[in-house]
XYZ file of C-alpha atoms in Angstrom:
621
model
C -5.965 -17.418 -46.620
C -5.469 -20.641 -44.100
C -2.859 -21.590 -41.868
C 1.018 -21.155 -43.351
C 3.320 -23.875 -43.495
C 4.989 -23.107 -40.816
C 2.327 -23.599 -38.505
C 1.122 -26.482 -39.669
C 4.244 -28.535 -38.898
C 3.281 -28.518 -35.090
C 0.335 -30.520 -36.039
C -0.766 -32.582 -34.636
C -0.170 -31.089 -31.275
C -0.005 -34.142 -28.903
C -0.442 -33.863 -25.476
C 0.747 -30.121 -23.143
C 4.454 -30.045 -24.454
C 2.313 -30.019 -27.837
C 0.729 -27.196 -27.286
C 2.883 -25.130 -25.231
C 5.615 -25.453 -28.826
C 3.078 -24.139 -31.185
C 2.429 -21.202 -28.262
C 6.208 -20.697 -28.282
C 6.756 -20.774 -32.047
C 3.800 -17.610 -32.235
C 5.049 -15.850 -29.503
C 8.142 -15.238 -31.257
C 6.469 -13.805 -34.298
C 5.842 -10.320 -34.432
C 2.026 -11.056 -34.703
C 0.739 -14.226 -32.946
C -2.298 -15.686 -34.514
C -4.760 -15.376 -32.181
C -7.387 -16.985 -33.936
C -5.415 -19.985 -34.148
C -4.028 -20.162 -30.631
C -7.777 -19.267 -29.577
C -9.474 -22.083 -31.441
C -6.722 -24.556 -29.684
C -7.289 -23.950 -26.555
C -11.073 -24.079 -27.371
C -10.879 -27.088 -28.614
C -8.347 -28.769 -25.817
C -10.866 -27.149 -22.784
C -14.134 -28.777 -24.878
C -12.956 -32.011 -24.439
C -11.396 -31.832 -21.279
C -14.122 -29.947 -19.670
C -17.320 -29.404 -21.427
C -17.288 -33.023 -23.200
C -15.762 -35.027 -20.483
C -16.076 -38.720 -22.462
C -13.897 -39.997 -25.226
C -15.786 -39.644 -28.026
C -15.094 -43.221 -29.831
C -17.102 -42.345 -33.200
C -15.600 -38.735 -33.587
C -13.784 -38.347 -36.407
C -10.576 -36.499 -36.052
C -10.910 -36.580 -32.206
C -8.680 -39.281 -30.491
C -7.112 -39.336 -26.951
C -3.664 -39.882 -25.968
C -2.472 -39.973 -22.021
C -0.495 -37.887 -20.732
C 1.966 -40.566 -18.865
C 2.333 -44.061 -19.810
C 1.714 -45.483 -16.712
C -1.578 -42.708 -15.802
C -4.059 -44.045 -18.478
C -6.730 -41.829 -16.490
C -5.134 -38.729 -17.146
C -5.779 -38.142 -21.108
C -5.193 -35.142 -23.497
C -7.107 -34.798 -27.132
C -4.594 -34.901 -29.973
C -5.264 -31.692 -31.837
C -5.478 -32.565 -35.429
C -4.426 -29.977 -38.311
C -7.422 -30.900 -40.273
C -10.551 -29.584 -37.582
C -8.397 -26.919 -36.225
C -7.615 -25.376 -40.121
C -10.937 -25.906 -41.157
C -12.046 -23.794 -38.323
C -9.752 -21.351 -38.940
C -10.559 -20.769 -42.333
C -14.547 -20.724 -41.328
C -13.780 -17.286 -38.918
C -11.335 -15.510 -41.480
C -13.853 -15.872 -44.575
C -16.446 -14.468 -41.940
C -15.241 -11.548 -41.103
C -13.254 -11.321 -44.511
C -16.890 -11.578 -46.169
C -18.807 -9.163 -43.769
C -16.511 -6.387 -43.204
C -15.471 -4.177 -46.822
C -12.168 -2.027 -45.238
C -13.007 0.031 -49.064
C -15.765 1.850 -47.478
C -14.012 3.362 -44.371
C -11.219 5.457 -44.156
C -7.951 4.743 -42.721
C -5.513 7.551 -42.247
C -1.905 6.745 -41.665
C -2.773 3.173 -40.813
C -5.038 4.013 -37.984
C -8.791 2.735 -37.577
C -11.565 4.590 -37.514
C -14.471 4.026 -34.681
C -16.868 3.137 -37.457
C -14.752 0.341 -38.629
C -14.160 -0.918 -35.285
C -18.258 -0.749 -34.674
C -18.646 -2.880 -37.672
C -16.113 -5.455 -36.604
C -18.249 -5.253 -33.165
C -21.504 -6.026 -34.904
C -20.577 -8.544 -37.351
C -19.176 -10.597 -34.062
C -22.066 -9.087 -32.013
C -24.709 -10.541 -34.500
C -23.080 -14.115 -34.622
C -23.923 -14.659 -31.507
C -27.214 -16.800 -30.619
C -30.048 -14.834 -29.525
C -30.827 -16.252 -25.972
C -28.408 -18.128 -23.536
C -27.218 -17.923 -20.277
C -24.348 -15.259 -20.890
C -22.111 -16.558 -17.435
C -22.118 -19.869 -18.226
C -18.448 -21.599 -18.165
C -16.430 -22.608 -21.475
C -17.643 -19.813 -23.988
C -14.884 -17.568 -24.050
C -12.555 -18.718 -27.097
C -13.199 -18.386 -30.789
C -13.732 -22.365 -30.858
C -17.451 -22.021 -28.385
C -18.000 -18.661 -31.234
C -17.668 -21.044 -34.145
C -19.159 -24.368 -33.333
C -21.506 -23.063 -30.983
C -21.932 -19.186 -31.379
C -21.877 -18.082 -27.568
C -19.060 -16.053 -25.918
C -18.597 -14.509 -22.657
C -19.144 -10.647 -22.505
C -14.639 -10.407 -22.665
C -15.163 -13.519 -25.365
C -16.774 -10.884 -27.425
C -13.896 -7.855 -26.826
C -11.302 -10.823 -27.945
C -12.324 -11.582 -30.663
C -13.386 -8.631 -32.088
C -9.558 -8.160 -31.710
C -8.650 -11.114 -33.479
C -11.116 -10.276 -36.652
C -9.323 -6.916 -36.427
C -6.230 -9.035 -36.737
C -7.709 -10.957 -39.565
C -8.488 -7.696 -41.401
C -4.888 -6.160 -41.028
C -5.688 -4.127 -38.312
C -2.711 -3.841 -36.478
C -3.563 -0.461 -34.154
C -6.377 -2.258 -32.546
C -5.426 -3.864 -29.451
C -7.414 -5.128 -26.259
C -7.997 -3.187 -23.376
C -8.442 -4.494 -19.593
C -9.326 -3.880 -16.139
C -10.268 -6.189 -13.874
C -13.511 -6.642 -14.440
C -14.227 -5.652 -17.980
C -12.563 -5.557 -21.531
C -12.771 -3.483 -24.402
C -10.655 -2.114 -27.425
C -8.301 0.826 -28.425
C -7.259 1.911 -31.381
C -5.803 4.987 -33.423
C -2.088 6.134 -32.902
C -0.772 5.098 -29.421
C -3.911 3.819 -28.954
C -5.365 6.909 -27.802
C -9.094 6.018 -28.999
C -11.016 3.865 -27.256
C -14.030 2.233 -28.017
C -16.909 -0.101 -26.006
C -17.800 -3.354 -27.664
C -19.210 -5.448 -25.318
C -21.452 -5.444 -22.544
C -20.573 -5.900 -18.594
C -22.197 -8.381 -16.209
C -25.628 -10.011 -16.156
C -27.090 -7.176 -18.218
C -27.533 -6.769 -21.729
C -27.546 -3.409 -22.559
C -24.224 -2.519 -24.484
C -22.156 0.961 -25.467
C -20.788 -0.640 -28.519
C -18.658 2.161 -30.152
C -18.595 4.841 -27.328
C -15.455 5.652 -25.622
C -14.946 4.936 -21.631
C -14.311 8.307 -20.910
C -17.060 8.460 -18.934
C -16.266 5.972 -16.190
C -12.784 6.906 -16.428
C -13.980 10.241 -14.940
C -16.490 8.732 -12.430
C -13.733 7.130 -10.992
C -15.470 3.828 -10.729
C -13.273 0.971 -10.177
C -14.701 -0.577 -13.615
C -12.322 1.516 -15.295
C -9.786 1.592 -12.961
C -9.328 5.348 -13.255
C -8.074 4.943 -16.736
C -4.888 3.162 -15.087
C -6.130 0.035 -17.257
C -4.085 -2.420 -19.496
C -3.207 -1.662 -22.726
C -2.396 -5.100 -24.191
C 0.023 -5.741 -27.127
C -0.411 -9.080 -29.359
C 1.675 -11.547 -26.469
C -0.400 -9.844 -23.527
C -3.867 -10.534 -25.899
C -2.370 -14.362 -25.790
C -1.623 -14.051 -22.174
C -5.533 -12.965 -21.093
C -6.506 -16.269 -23.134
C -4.660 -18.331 -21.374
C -5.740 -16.642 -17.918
C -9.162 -16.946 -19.177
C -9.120 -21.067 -19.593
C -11.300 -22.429 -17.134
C -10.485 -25.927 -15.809
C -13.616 -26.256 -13.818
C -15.803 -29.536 -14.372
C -18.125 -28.653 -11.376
C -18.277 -26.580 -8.364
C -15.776 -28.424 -6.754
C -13.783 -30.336 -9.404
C -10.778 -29.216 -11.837
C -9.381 -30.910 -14.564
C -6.076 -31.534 -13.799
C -4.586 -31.944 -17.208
C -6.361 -28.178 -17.885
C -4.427 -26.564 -14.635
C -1.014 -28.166 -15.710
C -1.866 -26.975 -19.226
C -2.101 -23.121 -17.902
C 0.542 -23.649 -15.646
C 3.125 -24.683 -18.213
C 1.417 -21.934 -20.646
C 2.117 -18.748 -18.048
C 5.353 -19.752 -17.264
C 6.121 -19.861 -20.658
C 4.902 -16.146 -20.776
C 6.734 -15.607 -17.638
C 10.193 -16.466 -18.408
C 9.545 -14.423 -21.857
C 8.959 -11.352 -19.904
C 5.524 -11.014 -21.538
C 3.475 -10.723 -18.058
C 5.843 -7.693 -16.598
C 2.645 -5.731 -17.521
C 0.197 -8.199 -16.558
C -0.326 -8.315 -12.636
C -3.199 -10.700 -12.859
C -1.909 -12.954 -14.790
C 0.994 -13.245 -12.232
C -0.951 -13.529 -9.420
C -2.944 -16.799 -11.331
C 0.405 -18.067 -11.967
C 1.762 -17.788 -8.412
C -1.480 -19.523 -7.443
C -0.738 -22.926 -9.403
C 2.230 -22.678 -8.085
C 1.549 -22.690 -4.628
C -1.191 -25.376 -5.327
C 0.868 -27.482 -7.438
C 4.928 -25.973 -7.559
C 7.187 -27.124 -10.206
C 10.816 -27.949 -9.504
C 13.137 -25.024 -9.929
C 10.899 -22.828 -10.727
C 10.180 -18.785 -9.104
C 8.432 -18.940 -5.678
C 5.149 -18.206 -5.597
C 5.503 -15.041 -3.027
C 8.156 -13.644 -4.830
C 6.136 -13.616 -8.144
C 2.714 -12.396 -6.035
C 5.020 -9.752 -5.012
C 6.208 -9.171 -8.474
C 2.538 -8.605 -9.377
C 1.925 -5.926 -6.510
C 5.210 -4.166 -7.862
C 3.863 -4.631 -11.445
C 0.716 -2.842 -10.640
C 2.533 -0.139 -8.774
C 5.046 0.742 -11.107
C 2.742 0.929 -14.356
C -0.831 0.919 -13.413
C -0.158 3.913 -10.403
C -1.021 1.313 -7.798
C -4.671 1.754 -8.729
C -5.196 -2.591 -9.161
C -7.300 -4.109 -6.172
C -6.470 -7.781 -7.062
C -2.277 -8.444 -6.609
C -3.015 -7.711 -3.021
C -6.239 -9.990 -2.783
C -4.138 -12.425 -4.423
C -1.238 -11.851 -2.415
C -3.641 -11.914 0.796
C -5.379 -15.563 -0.230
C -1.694 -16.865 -0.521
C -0.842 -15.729 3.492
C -4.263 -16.627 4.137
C -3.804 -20.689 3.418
C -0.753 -20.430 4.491
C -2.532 -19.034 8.134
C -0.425 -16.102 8.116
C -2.963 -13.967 9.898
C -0.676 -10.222 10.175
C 0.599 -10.668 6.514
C -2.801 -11.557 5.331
C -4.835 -8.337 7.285
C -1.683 -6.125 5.534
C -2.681 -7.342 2.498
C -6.052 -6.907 2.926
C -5.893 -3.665 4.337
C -3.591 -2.019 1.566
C -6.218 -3.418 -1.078
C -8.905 -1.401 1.468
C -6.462 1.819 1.368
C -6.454 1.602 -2.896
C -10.247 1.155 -2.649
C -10.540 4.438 -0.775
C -10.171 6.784 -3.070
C -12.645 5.262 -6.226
C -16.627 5.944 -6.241
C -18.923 3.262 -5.494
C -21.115 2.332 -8.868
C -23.492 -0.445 -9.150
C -21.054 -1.150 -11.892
C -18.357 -2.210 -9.389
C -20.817 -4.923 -7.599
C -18.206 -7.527 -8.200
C -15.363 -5.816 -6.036
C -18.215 -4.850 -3.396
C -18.863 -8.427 -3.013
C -15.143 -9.256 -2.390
C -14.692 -7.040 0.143
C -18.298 -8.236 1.856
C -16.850 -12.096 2.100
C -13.689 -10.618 3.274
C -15.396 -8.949 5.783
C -18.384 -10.638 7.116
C -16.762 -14.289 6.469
C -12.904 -14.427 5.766
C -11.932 -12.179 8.557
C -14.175 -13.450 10.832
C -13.335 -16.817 10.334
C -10.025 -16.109 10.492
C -9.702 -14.522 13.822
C -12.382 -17.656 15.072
C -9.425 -20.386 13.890
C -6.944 -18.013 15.316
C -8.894 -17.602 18.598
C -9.640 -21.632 18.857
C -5.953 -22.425 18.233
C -4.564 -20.468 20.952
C -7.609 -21.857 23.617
C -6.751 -25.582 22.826
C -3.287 -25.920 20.907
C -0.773 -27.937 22.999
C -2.041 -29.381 25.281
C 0.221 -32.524 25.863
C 0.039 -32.625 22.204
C 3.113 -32.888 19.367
C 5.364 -30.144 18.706
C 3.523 -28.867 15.640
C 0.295 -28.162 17.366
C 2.302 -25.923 20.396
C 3.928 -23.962 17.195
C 0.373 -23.349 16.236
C -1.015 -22.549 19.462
C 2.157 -20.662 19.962
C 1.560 -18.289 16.277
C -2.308 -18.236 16.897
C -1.184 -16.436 20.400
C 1.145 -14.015 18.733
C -1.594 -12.964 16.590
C -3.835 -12.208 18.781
C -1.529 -10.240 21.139
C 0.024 -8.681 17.674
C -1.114 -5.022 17.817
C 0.020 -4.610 13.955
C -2.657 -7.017 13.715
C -5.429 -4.683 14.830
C -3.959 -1.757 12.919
C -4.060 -3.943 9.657
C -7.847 -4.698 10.691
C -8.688 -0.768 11.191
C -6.954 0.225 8.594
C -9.130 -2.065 6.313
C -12.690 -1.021 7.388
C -10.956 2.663 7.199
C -10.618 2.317 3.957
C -13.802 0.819 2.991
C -15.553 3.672 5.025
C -13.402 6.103 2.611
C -14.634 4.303 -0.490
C -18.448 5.083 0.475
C -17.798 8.584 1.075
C -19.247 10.461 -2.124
C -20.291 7.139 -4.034
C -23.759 7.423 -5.573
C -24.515 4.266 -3.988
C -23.835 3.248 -0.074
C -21.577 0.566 0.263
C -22.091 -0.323 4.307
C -24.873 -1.444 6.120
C -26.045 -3.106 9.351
C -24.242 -6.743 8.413
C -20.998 -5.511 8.037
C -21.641 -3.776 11.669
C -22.022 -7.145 13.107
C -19.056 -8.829 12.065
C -16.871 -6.021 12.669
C -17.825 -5.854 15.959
C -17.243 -9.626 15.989
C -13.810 -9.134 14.715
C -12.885 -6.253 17.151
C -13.716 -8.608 19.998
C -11.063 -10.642 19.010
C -8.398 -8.730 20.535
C -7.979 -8.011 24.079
C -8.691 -4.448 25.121
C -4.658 -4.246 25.902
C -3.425 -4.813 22.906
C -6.578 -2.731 21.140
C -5.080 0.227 23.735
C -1.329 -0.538 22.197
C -2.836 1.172 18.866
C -2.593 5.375 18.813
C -5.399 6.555 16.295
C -4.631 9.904 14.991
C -7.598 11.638 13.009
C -6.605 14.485 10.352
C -8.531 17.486 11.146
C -10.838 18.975 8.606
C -9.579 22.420 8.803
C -6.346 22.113 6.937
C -8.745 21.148 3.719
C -11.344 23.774 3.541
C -9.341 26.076 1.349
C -8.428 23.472 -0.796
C -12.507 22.096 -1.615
C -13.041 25.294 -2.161
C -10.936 25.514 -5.096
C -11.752 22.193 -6.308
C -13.933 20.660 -8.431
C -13.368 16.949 -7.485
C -14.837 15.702 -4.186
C -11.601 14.167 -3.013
C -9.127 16.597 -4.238
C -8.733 17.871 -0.300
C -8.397 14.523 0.982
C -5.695 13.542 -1.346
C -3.617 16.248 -0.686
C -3.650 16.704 3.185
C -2.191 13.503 4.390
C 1.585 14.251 3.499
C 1.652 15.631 7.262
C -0.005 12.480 9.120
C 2.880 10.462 7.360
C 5.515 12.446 9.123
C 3.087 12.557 12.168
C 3.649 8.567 12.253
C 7.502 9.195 12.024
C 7.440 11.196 15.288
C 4.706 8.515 17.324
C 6.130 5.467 16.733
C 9.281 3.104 16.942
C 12.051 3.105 14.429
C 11.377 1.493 11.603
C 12.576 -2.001 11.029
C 15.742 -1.728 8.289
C 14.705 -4.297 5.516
C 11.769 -2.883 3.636
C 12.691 0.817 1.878
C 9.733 3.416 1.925
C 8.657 3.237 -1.394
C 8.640 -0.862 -1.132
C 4.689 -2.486 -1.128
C 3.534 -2.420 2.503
C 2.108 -5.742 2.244
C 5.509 -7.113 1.496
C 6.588 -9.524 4.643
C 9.649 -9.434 5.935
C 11.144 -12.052 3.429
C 12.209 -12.798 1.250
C 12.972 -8.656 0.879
C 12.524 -6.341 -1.667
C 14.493 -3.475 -2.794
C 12.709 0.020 -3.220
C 14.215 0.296 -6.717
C 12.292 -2.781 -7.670
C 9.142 -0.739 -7.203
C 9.638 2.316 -9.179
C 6.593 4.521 -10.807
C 4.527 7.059 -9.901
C 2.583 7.098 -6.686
C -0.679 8.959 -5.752
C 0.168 11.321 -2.783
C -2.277 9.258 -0.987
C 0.173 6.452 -0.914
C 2.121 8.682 1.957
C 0.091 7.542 4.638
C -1.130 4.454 2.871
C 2.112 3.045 3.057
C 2.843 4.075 6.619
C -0.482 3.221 7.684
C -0.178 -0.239 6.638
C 3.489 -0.858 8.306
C 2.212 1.337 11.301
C 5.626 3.275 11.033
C 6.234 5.626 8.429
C 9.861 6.539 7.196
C 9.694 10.601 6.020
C 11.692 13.547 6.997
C 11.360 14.719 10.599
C 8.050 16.620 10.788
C 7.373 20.180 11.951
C 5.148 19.973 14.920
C 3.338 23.507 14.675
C 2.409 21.921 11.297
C 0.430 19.114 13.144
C -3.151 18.609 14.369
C -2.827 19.000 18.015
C -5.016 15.460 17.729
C -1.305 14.564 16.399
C 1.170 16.007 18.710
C -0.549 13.725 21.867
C -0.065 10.596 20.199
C 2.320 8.891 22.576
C 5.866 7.688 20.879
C 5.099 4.348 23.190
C 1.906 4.039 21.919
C 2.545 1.603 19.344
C 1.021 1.165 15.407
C -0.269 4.296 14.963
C -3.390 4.521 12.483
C -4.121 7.647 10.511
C -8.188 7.578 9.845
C -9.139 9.232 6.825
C -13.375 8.688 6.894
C -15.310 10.105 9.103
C -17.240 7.080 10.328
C -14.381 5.733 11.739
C -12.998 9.125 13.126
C -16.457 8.886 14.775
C -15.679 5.468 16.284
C -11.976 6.194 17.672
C -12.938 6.372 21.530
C -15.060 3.288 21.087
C -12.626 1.144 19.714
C -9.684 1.267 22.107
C -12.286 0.829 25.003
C -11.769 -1.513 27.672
C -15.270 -3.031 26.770
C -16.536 -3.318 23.058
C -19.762 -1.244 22.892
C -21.126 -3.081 19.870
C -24.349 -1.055 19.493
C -22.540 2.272 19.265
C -20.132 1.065 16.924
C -23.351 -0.289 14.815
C -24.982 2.846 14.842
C -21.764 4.449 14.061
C -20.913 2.648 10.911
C -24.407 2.609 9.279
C -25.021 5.675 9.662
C -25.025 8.455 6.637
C -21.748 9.844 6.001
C -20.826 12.838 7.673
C -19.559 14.858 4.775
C -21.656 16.085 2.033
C -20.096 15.447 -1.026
C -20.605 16.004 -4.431
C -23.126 13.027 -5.893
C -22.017 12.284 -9.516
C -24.321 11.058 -11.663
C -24.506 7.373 -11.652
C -24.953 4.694 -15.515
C -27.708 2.686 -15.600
C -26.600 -0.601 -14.283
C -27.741 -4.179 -13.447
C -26.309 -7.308 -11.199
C -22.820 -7.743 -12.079
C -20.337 -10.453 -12.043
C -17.328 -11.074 -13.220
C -15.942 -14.441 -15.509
C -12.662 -13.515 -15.898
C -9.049 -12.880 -15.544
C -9.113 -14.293 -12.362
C -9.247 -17.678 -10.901
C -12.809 -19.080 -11.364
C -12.877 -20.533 -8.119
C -13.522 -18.088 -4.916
C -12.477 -20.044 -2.175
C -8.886 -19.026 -0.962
């Protein structure tokens, strides 16, 4: 069966607004054809960034630009005739390949065999050898005409030949690095069909159980998304990739997604989706339309998102949130943000798996930072002197910075919590290099306003009846810090009225946000997370005998006051508040093997990871 009539009245689809009315006209069907819409924007991102030339002998391909007077900017016509006959060339595939007679179905639920088989007919469609990161394979349209996909190309559209066969319980599953599918009632089953990163080696049909109990940040703790037919079209639009080169976009691509999320957006359909809302808050800010949401409010929106349904366990809304303050040179915004993604790091395991986030947090930390603090640092030197207004404002912020003790608690609060992550990972996360530049970084700031911080470390004591009793590693951890966040109450200022306790910590001051906004379960971890990150915690008044007496001497003038919860930088509390920055102790100190023994969980093979989607191809922020 081919396209209905009703969808092919939109064709020919000329130009974005084109496009963006056949998206419209699915999304308001119970069951968007993803097939269709996938095979679109295949065929739009081919010829606007694969096969960059206007093919003049191509039948059924013509160009049409965009604005009358911009006959540089051009858009392919879509043409009913290619796109059906495409269509029709994936349904009787998986139609022909895949007999539904021969497995069982009870009450309209899959089976794992039948999902398996769906996996291997796409699996086997595939060529045998190419280069599986390369850019434009990720729709049904690079499947078809040129039988590559991406390793989350493969988990779509396995969906959408699920779709084709009637399959309505099998959905797509995310995190932010990897895809896969569930199935059964409520989606309860889940099932592997692809493979992750550079490697080959696949799970096709097991469930993710596994990492879901490793607590690796591949599966996200099993706080992943569980996408419904308009989320499955919103991950193919995140996934289009308007690159041409390293350094070039295709503009017409970029105002194509733009136009696309918004639509999604204003629908409602990426309340769910915090990625998605961070890419979309990034096009704004790059190129903002007129009237529209702005682009800190909806990067907010996406923190909130992941907080309210994913249990705050999503790394990303606050690295997107953190590149937005970071262009926009807000260096104690940008270090918040940073250090709350840090304090949601702390309490996964470190797999090999999870190479993709390590690497994030290493160019955060060895070049973002660091740079960073160097611009700040040559601003304030050299800023306005007899020079225009603007540059004294800069000199002027770079200053405030620099002198800003929330500043340095944002910065220790970051390497805290990437200290945290490596204790009881099968694999070490820190090592000499990240040593150096933290030392770097911690020279930044003048020993006065390093001495304005109070560090407070939470004694071991008050956990050793509780990892007793416990069979996971961090169980103790995650239950004792309920006292440091009342602890913060008692050694620091009042707390400034706008932002509510429950609000994101990385929110700024404005525009503000109202706790209710932010509703959902929290880890009891996010106690001091959240105080940590303001550097003044809002909680009941606290009973002192209940205190570390490390606790009771923190001085109510003192300042941010930082809770450390690893043990290298418990280690390192005298030597960062020193008058002179003793950068081989510190070295020592942070390379060193972890002071607790913990429980080493048994690690999955794994190769070289990377990850090609769901997030802005391009790295630079």
């Amino acid at each position: 069966m081919g396209l209905h009539s009703a969808q092919k009245k939109h064709f020919p689809l000329r130009g974005i607004e084109g496009v963006v009315q056949l998206f419209d006209a699915e999304l308001r069907k119970p069951e968007p054809d993803l097939a269709l819409l996938s095979l679109v924007l295949g065929f739009v991102e081919h010829f606007l960034a694969v096969n960059r030339v206007i093919p003049i002998n191509v039948p059924g391909v013509r160009f049409e630009p965009l604005e009358p007077d911009c006959p540089n900017s051009c858009f392919p016509t879509v043409e009913l005739g290619m796109i059906s006959a495409l269509h029709e060339r994936f349904t009787a595939q998986i139609r022909g390949a895949v007999d539904l007679s021969q497995y069982r179905r009870t009450a309209g639920a899959s089976s794992r065999e039948l999902v398996k088989k769906v996996s291997d007919v796409i699996w086997n469609s595939l060529s045998r050898s190419y280069f599986k990161d390369r850019a434009h394979i990720q729709s049904l349209f690079s499947l078809i005409t040129g039988t590559k996909l991406d390793s989350s190309g493969v988990a779509f559209a396995v969906v959408a030949a699920c779709q084709v066969l009637g399959l309505k319980d099998v959905h797509l599953a995310l995190s932010e690095d990897h895809a896969w599918v569930i199935f059964g009632k409520n989606g309860e089953e889940t099932a592997e069909v692809t493979w992750h990163g550079k490697g080959n080696e696949d799970r096709r049909g097991q469930t993710v159980t596994t990492g879901v109990n490793e607590r690796s940040w591949l599966y996200l703790k099993g706080s992943y998304m569980k996408c419904n037919r308009n989320m499955e079209v919103a991950f193919m639009v995140c996934a289009i990739n308007p690159s041409l080169d390293l350094h070039t976009d295709s503009s017409e691509l970029l105002q194509l997604q733009q136009k696309l999320l918004w639509l999604l957006y204003d629908r409602g359909d990426l309340d769910r989706y915090p990625m998605a809302m961070g890419t979309l808050a990034d096009l704004e800010d790059q190129d903002p339309i007129p009237g529209k949401e702005n682009p800190l409010k909806i990067h907010l929106q996406a923190v909130s998102s992941a907080q309210k349904f994913y249990n705050n366990e999503h790394i990303y809304p606050f690295m997107y949130l953190a590149g937005f303050h970071y262009r926009h040179r807000n260096v104690r915004e940008a270090l918040r943000a940073w250090a709350e993604a840090a304090q949601v790091m702390q309490d996964y395991n470190y797999f090999r798996e999870d190479e993709e986030i390590y690497k994030e947090f290493f160019d955060i930390a060895n070049d973002v930072i660091p740079t960073l603090l160097k611009e700040t640092t040559t601003a304030a030197e050299s800023g306005g002197e007899g020079g225009e207004a603007g540059e004294g404002a800069d000199k002027a912020a770079a200053l405030s910075a620099l002198q800003d003790p929330d500043c340095f608690a944002h910065l220790l609060h970051f390497y805290d919590g990437i200290c945290k992550w490596e204790e009881g990972s099968p694999t070490p996360v820190l090592h000499v290099g990240w040593a150096t530049y933290l030392v770097q970084s911690l020279s930044r700031f003048d020993a006065q306003v390093r001495q304005k911080v109070s560090i407070i470390t939470k004694e071991l004591e008050s956990q050793d009846d509780d990892d007793q009793s416990s069979d996971d590693p961090r169980e103790g951890r995650r239950r004792g810090p309920r006292r440091e966040s009342k602890l913060e109450e008692q050694s620091s200022p009042p707390p400034p009225p706008v932002p509510a306790s429950t609000s994101p910590p990385s929110q700024p001051a404005a525009p503000p946000k109202k706790a209710g906004e932010v509703g959902g379960r929290r880890r009891s971890a996010q106690g001091p997370r959240t105080g940590d990150a303001e550097g003044k915690a809002k909680s009941p008044s606290p009973d002192p005998s209940s205190s570390p007496p490390s606790q009771q001497q923190a001085s109510p003038s003192a300042g941010p006051v930082v809770v450390f919860q690893s043990e290298k930088m418990k280690g390192m509390k005298e030597l960062l508040c020193a008058a002179k920055v003793n950068s081989s102790a510190i070295k020592l100190q942070l390379t060193a093997q972890s002071q607790v023994q913990m429980k080493r969980q048994k690690s999955t093979p794994a190769g070289d990871y990377s990850m090609s989607f769901m997030k802005r191809q391009r790295k630079s922020l």
